[in-house]
C-alpha positions as a LaTeX table, in Angstrom:
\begin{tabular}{lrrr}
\hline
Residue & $x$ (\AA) & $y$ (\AA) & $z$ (\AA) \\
\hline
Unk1 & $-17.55$ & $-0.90$ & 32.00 \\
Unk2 & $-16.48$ & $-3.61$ & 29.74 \\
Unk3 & $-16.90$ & $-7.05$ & 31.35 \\
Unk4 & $-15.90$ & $-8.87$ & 28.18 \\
Unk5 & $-13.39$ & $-11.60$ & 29.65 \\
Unk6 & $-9.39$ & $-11.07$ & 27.96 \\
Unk7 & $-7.95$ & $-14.45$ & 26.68 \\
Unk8 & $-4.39$ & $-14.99$ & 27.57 \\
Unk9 & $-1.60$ & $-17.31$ & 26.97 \\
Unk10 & 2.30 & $-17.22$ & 27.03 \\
Unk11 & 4.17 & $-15.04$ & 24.92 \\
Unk12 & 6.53 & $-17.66$ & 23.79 \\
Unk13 & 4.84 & $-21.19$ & 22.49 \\
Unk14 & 4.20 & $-23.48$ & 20.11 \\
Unk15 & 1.74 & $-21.34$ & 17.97 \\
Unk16 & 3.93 & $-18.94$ & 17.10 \\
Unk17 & 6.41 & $-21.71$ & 16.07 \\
Unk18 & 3.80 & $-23.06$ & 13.87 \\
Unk19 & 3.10 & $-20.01$ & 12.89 \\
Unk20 & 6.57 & $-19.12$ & 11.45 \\
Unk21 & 7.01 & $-22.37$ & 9.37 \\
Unk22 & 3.39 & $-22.00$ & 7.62 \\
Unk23 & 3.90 & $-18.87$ & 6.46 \\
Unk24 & 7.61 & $-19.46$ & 5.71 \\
Unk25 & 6.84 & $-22.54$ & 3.46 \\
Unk26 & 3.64 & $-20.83$ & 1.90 \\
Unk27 & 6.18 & $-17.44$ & 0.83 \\
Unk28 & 8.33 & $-19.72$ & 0.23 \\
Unk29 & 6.08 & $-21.74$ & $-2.46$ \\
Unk30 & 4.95 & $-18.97$ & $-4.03$ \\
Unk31 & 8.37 & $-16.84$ & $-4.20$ \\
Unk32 & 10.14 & $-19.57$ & $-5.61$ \\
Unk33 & 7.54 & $-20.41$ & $-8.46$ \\
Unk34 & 6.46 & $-16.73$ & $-9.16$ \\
Unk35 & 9.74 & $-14.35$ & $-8.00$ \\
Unk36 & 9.83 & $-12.61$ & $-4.27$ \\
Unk37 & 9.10 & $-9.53$ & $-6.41$ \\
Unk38 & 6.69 & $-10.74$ & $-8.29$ \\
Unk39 & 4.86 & $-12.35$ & $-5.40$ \\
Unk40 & 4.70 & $-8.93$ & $-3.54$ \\
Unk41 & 3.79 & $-7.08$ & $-6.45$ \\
Unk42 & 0.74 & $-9.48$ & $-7.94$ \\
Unk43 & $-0.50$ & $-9.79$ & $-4.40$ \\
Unk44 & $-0.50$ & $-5.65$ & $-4.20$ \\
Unk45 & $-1.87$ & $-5.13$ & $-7.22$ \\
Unk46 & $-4.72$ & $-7.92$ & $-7.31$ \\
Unk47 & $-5.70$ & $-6.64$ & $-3.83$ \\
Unk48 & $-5.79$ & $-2.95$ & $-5.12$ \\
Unk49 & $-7.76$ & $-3.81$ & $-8.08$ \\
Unk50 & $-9.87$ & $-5.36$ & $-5.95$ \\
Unk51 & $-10.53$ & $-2.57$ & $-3.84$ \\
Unk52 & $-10.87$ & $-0.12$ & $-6.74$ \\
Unk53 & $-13.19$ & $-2.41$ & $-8.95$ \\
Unk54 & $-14.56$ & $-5.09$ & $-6.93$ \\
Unk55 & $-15.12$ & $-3.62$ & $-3.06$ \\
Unk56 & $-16.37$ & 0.23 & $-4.39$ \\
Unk57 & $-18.27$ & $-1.70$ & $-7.01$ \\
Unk58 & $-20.54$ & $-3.52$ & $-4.23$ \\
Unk59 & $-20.37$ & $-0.68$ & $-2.11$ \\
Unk60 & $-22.31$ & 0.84 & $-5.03$ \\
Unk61 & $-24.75$ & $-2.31$ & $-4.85$ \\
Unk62 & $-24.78$ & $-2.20$ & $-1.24$ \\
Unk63 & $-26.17$ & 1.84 & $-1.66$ \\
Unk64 & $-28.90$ & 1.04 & $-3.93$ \\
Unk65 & $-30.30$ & $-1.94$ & $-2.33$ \\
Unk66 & $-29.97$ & $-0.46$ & 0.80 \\
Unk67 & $-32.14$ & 2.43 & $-0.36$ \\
Unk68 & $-34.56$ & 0.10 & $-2.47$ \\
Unk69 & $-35.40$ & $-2.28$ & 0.77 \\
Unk70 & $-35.74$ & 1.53 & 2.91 \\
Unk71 & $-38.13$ & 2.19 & 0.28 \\
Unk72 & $-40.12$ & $-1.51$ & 0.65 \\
Unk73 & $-40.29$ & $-1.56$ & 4.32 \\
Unk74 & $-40.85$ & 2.17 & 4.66 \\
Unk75 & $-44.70$ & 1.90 & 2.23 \\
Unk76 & $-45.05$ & $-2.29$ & 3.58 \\
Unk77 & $-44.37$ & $-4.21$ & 0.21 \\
Unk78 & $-42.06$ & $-6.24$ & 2.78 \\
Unk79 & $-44.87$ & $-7.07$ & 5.07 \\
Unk80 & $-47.08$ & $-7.95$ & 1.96 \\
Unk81 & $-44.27$ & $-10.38$ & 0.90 \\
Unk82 & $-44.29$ & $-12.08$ & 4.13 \\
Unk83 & $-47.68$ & $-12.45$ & 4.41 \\
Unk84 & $-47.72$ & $-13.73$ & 0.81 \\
Unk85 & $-44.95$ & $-15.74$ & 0.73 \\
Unk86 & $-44.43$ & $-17.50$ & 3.85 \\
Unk87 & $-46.21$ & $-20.31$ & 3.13 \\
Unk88 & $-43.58$ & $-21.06$ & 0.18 \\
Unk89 & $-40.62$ & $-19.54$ & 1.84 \\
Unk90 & $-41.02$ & $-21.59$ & 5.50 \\
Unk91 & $-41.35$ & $-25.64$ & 4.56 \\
Unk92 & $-38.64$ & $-25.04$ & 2.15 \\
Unk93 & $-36.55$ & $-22.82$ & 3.72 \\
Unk94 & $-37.95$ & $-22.77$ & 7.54 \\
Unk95 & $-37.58$ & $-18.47$ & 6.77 \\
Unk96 & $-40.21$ & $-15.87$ & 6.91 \\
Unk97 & $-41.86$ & $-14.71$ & 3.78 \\
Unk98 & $-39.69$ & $-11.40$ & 3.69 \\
Unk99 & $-36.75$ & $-13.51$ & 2.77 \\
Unk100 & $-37.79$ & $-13.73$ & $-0.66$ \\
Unk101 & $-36.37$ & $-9.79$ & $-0.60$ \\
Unk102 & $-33.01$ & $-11.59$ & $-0.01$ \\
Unk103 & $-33.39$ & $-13.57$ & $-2.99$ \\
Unk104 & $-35.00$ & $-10.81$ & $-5.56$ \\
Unk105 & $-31.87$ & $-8.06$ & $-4.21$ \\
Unk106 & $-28.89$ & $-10.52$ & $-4.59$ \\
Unk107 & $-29.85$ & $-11.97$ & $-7.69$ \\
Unk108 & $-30.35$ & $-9.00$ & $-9.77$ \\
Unk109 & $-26.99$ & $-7.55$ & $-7.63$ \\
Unk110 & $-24.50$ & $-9.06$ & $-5.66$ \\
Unk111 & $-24.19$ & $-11.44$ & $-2.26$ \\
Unk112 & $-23.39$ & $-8.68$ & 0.14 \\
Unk113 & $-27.15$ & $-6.78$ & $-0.86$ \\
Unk114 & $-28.53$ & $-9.09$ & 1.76 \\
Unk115 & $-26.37$ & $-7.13$ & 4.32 \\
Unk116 & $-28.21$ & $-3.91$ & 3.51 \\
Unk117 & $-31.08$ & $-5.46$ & 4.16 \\
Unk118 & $-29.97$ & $-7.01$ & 7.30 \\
Unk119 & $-29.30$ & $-3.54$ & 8.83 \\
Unk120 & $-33.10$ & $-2.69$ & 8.14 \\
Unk121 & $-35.35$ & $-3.69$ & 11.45 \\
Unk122 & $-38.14$ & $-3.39$ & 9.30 \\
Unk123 & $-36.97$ & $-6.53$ & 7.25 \\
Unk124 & $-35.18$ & $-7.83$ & 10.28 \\
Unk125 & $-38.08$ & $-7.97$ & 12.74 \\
Unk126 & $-39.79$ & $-11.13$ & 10.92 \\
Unk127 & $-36.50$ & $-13.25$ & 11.63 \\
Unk128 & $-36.17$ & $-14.95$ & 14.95 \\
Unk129 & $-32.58$ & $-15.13$ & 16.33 \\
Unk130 & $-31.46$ & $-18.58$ & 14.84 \\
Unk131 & $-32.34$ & $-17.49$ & 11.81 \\
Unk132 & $-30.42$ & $-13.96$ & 10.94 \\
Unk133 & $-27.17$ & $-15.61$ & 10.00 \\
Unk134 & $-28.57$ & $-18.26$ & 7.39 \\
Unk135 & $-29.33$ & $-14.63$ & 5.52 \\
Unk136 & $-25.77$ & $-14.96$ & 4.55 \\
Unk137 & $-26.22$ & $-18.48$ & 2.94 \\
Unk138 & $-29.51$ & $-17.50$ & 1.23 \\
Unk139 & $-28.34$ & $-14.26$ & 0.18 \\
Unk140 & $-24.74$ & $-15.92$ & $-1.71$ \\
Unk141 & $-27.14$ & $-18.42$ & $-2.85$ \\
Unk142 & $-28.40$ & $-16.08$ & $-5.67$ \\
Unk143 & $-25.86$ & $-13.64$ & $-5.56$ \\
Unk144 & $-24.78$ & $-12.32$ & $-9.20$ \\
Unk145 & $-27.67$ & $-14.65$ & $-10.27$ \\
Unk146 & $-28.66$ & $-12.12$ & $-13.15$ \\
Unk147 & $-25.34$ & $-11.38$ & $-14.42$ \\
Unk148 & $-24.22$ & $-15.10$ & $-14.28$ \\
Unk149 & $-27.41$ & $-15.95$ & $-16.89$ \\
Unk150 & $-27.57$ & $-13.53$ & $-18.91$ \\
Unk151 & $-23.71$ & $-13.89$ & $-19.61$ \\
Unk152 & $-24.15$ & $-17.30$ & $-20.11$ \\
Unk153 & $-26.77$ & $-17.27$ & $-22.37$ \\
Unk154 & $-24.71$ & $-14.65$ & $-24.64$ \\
Unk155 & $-22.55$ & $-17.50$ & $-25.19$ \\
Unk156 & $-24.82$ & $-18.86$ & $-27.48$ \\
Unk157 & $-23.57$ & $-17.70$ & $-30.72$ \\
Unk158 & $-19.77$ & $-19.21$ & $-29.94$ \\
Unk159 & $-21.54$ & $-22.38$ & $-28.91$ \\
Unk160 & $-23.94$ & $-22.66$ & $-32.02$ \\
Unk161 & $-26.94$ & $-23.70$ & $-29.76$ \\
Unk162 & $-29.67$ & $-22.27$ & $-27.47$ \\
Unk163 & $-28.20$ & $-21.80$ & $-24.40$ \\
Unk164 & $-31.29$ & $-20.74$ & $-22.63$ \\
Unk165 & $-32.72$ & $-24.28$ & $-21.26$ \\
Unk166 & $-28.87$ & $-25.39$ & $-19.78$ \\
Unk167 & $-29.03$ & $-21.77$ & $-18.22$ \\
Unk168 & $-32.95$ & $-22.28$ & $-16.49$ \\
Unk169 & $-31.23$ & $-25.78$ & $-15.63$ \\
Unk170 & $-28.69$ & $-24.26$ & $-14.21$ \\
Unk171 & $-30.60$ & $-21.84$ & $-11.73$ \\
Unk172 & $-32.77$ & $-24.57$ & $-10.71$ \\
Unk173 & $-29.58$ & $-26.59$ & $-9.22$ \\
Unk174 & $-28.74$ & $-23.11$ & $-7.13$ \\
Unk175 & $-32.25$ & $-23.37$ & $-6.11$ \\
Unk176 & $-31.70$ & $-26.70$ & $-4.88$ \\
Unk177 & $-28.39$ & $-25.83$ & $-3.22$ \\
Unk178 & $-29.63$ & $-22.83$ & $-1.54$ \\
Unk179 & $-31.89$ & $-25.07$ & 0.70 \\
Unk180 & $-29.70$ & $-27.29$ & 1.59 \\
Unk181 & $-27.07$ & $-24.73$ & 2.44 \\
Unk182 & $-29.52$ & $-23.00$ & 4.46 \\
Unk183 & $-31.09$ & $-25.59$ & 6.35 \\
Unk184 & $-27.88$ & $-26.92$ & 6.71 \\
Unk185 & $-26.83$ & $-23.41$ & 8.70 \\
Unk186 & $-30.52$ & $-23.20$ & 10.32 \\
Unk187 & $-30.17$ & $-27.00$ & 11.45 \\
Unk188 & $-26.54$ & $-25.59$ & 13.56 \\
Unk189 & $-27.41$ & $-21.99$ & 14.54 \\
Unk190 & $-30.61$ & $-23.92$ & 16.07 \\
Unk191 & $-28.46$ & $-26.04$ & 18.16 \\
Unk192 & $-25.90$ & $-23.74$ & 18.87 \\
Unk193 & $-28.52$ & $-21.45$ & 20.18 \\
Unk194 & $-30.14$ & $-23.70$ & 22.19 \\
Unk195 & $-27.10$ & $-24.91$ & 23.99 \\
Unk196 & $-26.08$ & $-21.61$ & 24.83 \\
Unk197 & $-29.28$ & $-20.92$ & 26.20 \\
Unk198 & $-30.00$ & $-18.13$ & 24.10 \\
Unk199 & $-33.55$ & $-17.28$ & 23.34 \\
Unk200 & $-34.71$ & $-17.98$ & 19.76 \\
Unk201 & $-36.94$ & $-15.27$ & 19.58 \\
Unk202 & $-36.66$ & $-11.04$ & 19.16 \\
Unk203 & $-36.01$ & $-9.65$ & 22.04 \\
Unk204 & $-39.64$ & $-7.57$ & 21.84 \\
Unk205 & $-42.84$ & $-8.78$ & 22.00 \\
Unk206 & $-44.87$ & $-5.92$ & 22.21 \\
Unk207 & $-45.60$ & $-5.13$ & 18.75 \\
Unk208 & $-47.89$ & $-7.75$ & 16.56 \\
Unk209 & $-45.13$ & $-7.92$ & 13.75 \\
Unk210 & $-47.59$ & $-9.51$ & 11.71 \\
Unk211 & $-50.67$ & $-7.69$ & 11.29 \\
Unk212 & $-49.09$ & $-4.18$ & 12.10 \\
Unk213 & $-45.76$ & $-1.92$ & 11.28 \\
Unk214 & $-44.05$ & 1.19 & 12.32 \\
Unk215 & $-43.25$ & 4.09 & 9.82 \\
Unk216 & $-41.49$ & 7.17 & 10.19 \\
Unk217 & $-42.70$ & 10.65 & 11.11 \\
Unk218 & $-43.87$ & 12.65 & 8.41 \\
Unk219 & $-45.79$ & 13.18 & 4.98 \\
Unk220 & $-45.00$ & 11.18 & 2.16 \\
Unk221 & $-42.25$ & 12.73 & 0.18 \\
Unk222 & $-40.74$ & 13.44 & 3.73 \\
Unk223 & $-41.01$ & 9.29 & 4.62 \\
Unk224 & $-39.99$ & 8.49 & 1.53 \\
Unk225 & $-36.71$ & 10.72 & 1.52 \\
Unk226 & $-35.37$ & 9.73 & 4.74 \\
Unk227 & $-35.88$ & 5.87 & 3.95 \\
Unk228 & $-33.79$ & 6.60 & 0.70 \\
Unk229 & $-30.89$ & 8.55 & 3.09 \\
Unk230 & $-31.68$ & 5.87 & 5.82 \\
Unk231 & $-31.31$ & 2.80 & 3.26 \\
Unk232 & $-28.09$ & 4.34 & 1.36 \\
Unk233 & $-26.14$ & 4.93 & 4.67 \\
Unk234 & $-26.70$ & 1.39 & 5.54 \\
Unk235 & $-25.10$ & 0.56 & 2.38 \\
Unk236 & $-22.19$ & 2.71 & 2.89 \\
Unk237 & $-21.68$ & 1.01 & 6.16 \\
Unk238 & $-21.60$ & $-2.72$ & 4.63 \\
Unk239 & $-19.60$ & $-1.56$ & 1.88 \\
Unk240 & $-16.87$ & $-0.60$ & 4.39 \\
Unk241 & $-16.94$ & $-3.71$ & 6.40 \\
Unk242 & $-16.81$ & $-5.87$ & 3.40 \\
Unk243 & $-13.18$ & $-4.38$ & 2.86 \\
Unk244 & $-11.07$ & $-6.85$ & 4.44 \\
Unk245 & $-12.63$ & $-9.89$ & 4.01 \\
Unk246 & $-12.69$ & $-9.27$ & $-0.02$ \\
Unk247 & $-8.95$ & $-8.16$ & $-0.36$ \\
Unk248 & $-7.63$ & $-10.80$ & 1.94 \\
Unk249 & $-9.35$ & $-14.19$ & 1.03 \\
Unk250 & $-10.25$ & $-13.28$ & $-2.73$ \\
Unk251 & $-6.71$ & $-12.61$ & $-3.01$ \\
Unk252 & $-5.47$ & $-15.55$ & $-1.77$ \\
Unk253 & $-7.86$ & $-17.98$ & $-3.62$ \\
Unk254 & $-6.26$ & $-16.23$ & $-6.96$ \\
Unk255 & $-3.46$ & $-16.75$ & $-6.34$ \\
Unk256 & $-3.59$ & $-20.38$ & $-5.92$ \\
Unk257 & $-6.12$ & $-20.41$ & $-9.00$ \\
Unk258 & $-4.65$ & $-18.49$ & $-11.65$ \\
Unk259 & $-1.77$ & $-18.67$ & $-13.41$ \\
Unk260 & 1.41 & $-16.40$ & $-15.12$ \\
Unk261 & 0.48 & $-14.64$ & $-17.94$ \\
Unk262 & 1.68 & $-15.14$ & $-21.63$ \\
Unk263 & 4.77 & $-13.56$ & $-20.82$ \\
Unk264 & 5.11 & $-15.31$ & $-17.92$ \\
Unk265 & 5.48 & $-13.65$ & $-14.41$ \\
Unk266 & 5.29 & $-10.01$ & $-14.99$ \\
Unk267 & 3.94 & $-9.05$ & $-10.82$ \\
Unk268 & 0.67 & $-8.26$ & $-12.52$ \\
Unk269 & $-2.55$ & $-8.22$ & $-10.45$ \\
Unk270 & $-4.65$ & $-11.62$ & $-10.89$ \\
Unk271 & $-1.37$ & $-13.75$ & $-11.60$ \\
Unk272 & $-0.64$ & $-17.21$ & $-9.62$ \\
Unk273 & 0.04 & $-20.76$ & $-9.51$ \\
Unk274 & $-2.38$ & $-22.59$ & $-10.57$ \\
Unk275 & $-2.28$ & $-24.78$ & $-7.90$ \\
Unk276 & $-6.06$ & $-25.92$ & $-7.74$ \\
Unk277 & $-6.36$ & $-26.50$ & $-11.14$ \\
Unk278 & $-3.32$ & $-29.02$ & $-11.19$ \\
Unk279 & $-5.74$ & $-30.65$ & $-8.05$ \\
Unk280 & $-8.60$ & $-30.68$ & $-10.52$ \\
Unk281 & $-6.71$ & $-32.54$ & $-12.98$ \\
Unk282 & $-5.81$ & $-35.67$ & $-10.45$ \\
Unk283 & $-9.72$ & $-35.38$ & $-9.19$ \\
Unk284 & $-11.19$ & $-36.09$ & $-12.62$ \\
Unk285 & $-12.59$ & $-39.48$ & $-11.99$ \\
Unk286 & $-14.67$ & $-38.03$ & $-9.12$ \\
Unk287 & $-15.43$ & $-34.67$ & $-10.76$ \\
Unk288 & $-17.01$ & $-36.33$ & $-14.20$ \\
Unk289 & $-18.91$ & $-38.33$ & $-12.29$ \\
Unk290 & $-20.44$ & $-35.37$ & $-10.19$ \\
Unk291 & $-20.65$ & $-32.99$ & $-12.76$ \\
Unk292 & $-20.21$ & $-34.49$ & $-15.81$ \\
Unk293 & $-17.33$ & $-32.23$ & $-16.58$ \\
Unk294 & $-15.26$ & $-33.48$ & $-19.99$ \\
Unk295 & $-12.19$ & $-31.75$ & $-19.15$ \\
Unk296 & $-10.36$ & $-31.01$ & $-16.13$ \\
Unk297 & $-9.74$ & $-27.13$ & $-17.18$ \\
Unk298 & $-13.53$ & $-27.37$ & $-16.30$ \\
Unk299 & $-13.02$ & $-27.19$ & $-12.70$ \\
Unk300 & $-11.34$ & $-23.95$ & $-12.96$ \\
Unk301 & $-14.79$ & $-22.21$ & $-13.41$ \\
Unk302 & $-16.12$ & $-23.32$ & $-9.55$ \\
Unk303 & $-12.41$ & $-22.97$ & $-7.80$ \\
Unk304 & $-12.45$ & $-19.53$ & $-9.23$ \\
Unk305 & $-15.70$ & $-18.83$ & $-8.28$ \\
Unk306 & $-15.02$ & $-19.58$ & $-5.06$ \\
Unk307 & $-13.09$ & $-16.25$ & $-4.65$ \\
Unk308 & $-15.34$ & $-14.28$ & $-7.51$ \\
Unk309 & $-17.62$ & $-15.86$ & $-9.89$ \\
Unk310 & $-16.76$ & $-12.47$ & $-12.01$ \\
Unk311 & $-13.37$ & $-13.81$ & $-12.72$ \\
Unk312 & $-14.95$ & $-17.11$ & $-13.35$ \\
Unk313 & $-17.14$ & $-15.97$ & $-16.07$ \\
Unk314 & $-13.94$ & $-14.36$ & $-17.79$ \\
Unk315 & $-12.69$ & $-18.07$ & $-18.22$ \\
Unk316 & $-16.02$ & $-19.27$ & $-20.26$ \\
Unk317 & $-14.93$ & $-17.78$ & $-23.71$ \\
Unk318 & $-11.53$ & $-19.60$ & $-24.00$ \\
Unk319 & $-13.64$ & $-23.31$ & $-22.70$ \\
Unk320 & $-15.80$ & $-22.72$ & $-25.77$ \\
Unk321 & $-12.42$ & $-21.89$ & $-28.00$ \\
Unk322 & $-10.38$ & $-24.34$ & $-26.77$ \\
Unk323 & $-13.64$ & $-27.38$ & $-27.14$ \\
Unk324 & $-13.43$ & $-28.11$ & $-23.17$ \\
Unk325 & $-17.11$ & $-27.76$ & $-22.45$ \\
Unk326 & $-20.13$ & $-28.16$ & $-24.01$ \\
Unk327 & $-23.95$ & $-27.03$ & $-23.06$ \\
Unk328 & $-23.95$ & $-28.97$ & $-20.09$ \\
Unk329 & $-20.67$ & $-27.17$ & $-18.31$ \\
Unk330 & $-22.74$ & $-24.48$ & $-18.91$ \\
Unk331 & $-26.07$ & $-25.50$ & $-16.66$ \\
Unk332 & $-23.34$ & $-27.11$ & $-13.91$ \\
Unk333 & $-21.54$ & $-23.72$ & $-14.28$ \\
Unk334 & $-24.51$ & $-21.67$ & $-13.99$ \\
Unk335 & $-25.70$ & $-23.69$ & $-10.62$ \\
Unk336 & $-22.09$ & $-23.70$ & $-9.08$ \\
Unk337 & $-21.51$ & $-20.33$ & $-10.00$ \\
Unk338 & $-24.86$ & $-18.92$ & $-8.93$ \\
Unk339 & $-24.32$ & $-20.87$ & $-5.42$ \\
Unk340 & $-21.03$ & $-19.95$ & $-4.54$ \\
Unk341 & $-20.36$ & $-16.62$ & $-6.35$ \\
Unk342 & $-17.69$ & $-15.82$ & $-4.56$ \\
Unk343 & $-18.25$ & $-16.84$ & $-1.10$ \\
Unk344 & $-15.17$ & $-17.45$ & 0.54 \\
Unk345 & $-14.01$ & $-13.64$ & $-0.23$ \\
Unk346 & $-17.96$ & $-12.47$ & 0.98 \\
Unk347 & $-18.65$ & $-15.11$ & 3.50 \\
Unk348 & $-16.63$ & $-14.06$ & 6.64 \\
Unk349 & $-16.84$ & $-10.46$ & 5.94 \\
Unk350 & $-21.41$ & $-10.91$ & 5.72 \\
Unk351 & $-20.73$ & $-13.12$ & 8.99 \\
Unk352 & $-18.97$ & $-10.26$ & 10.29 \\
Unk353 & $-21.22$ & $-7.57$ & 9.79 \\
Unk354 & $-24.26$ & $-9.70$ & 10.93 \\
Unk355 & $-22.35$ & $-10.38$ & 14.16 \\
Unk356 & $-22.44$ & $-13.78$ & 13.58 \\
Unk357 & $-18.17$ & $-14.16$ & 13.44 \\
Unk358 & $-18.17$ & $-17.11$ & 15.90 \\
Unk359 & $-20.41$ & $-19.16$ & 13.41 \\
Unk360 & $-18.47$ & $-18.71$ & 10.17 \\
Unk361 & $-17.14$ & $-21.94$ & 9.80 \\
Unk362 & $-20.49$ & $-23.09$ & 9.84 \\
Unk363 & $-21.58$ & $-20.86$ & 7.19 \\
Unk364 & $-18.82$ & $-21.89$ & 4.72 \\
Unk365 & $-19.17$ & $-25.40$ & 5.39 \\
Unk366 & $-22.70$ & $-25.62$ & 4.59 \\
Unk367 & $-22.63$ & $-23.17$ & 1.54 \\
Unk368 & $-20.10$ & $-25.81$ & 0.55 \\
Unk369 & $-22.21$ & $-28.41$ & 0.87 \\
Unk370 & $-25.12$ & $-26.96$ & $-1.28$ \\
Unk371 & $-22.83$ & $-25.64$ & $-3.92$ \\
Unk372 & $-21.75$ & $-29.02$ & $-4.49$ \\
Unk373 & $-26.07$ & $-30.08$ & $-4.27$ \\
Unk374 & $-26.07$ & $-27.28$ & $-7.18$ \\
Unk375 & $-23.75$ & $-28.52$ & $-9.69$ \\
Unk376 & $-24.87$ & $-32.21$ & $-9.29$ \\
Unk377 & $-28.62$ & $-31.56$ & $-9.66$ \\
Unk378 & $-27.82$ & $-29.33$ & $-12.47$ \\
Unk379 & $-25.63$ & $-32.47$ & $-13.84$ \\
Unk380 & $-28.30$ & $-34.59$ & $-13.13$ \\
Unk381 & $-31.66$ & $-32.54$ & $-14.48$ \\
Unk382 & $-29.40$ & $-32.38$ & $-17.75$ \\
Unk383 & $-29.15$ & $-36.05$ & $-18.36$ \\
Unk384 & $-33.09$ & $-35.74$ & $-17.73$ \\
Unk385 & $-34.28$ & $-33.18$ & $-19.45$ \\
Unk386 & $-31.29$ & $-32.76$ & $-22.60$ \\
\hline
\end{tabular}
């Protein structure tokens, strides 16, 4: 029998009133600047794209990594990790060794890899409580990581100069931000934990984690095939669950990021109004500062990588054409792009599937936080070391 208790309140009240006049004023925004038809049709399209290119895409990711980290925990290269690692991986990021998995799988993928690795026990079982849903933070941390440098460094030849020391700049500053953002989320899933009275710990104790680990019945082929099937369904799973979170939010963030086309507003998926580059523009005298950005189309790169750092990249080419950036954009973009890489479309959907819903304003907040820490120490080692 479910116990769960049912919230209720009135069916007429204020809520619902203030309910009406956001959304009114936000259609109303849009429509007026883009076309009602328009509107409906960019917002259709972008979130089909999205489905057919961005979601299927990571499900894809999701598959492989979840197989790969079946494969690792299945034959103990996780445990070796851990017991390797954790001497690095706890003062820095108060984690278990096998975290470094987290970092290795996003970084040569995408954030929502950590997920597939979440639903593994046999990566899971070296995490106490507090810490399974700061495997969202470290996970976006160095999600895309791969693809973000090695793009960047292609930019070379339109720049005229070695790119490769902004770019190692650039993941240093994510390295940076990613613990602070998760020691920022380990600092308030601590507290929250304890105030709720629930126990830090796994819920067994019966099994020395450390110096032992279970495998599946079987010979070796036969372990090794049902860790590949085991790993891959996990990945089909995440890849589902991801679905809303990525059409809804990354949508949204587009749209207030990009703008009409050359032709103006056709209803063409990715099309907007550039509202939070017009932001950047009155920001300026906080954002050179920070980042050392030189022009305030510059700030585009971040904002868009807020809702997918893929988009972001697409930008770079017409900075370097147009003369608004130079080698240092580059390191900041590398950092900011590395950290956030698309968080605010991942972010509540990872929560989500970790069953960690409740604390994703806590999540956000402190990725935030370090993908700001990213771009300035990226800013900062440039000045140094440049």
């Amino acid at each position: 029998m479910d116990t769960k208790k049912v919230r209720k309140k009135k069916a007429m009240g204020i809520e619902g009133v203030v309910c009406i006049v956001i959304l009114s004023t936000l259609i109303y925004l849009l429509s007026s600047k883009m076309g009602g038809i328009n509107m409906i049709n960019t917002i259709i399209k972008t979130a089909h794209d999205l489905l057919l290119n961005t979601v299927f895409f990571i499900m894809g990711v999701s598959v492989i990594a979840g197989a790969f980290a079946g494969i690792l925990s299945e034959f103990g290269v996780i445990a070796i990790l851990n017991k390797l690692l954790s001497p690095l991986m706890r003062p820095l990021y108060r984690l278990p060794g096998a975290a470094v998995l987290g970092i290795l799988t996003t970084y040569i993928s995408d954030n929502p890899a950590i997920l597939s690795l979440s639903a593994d026990k046999g990566f899971t079982k070296y995490f106490k409580k507090y810490q399974l849903p700061a495997l969202t933070n470290l996970g976006t941390s160095f999600g895309m990581g791969f693809i973000v440098s090695t793009f960047m460094i292609a930019q070379s030849g339109a720049m005229n100069e070695n790119l490769v020391l902004p770019v190692i700049i650039g993941n240093l500053g994510a390295f940076v931000g990613s613990i602070v953002s998760v020691n920022l989320m380990i600092n308030s899933t601590k507290k929250i934990f304890n105030e709720n009275g629930d126990s830090l710990e796994e819920t067994s104790s019966t099994s020395d984690y450390l110096n032992y680990r279970e495998i599946r019945d079987g010979n070796v082929l036969e372990r090794l095939l049902e860790a590949l099937l085991e790993g891959g369904k996990n990945g089909v799973q995440m890849g589902m669950e991801i679905i809303p979170g990525v059409l809804i939010i990354c949508t949204t963030v587009l749209l207030l990021t990009n703008g009409p086309t050359a032709n103006g507003y056709t209803g063409g998926a990715y099309e907007g109004i550039a509202l939070l580059p017009y932001v950047g523009e009155k920001l300026q005298f906080i954002l050179k500062p920070l980042f050392g950005f030189t022009s305030a189309k510059a700030l585009a790169f971040p904002i868009t990588s807020l809702g997918a750092v893929g988009a972001a990249l697409g930008l770079v080419p017409q900075f370097i054409a147009d003369g608004a950036i130079t080698s240092r954009e580059i390191a900041v973009f590398t950092a900011m792009g590395m950290t956030w890489s698309g968080y605010l479309s991942t972010h509540v959907a990872m929560m989500d599937s970790l069953g960690y819903r409740k604390l994703t304003g806590k999540a956000i907040l402190s990725h935030t936080i370090g993908g700001i820490v990213a771009g300035v120490v990226a800013n900062v080692l440039y000045t140094i070391f440049m």
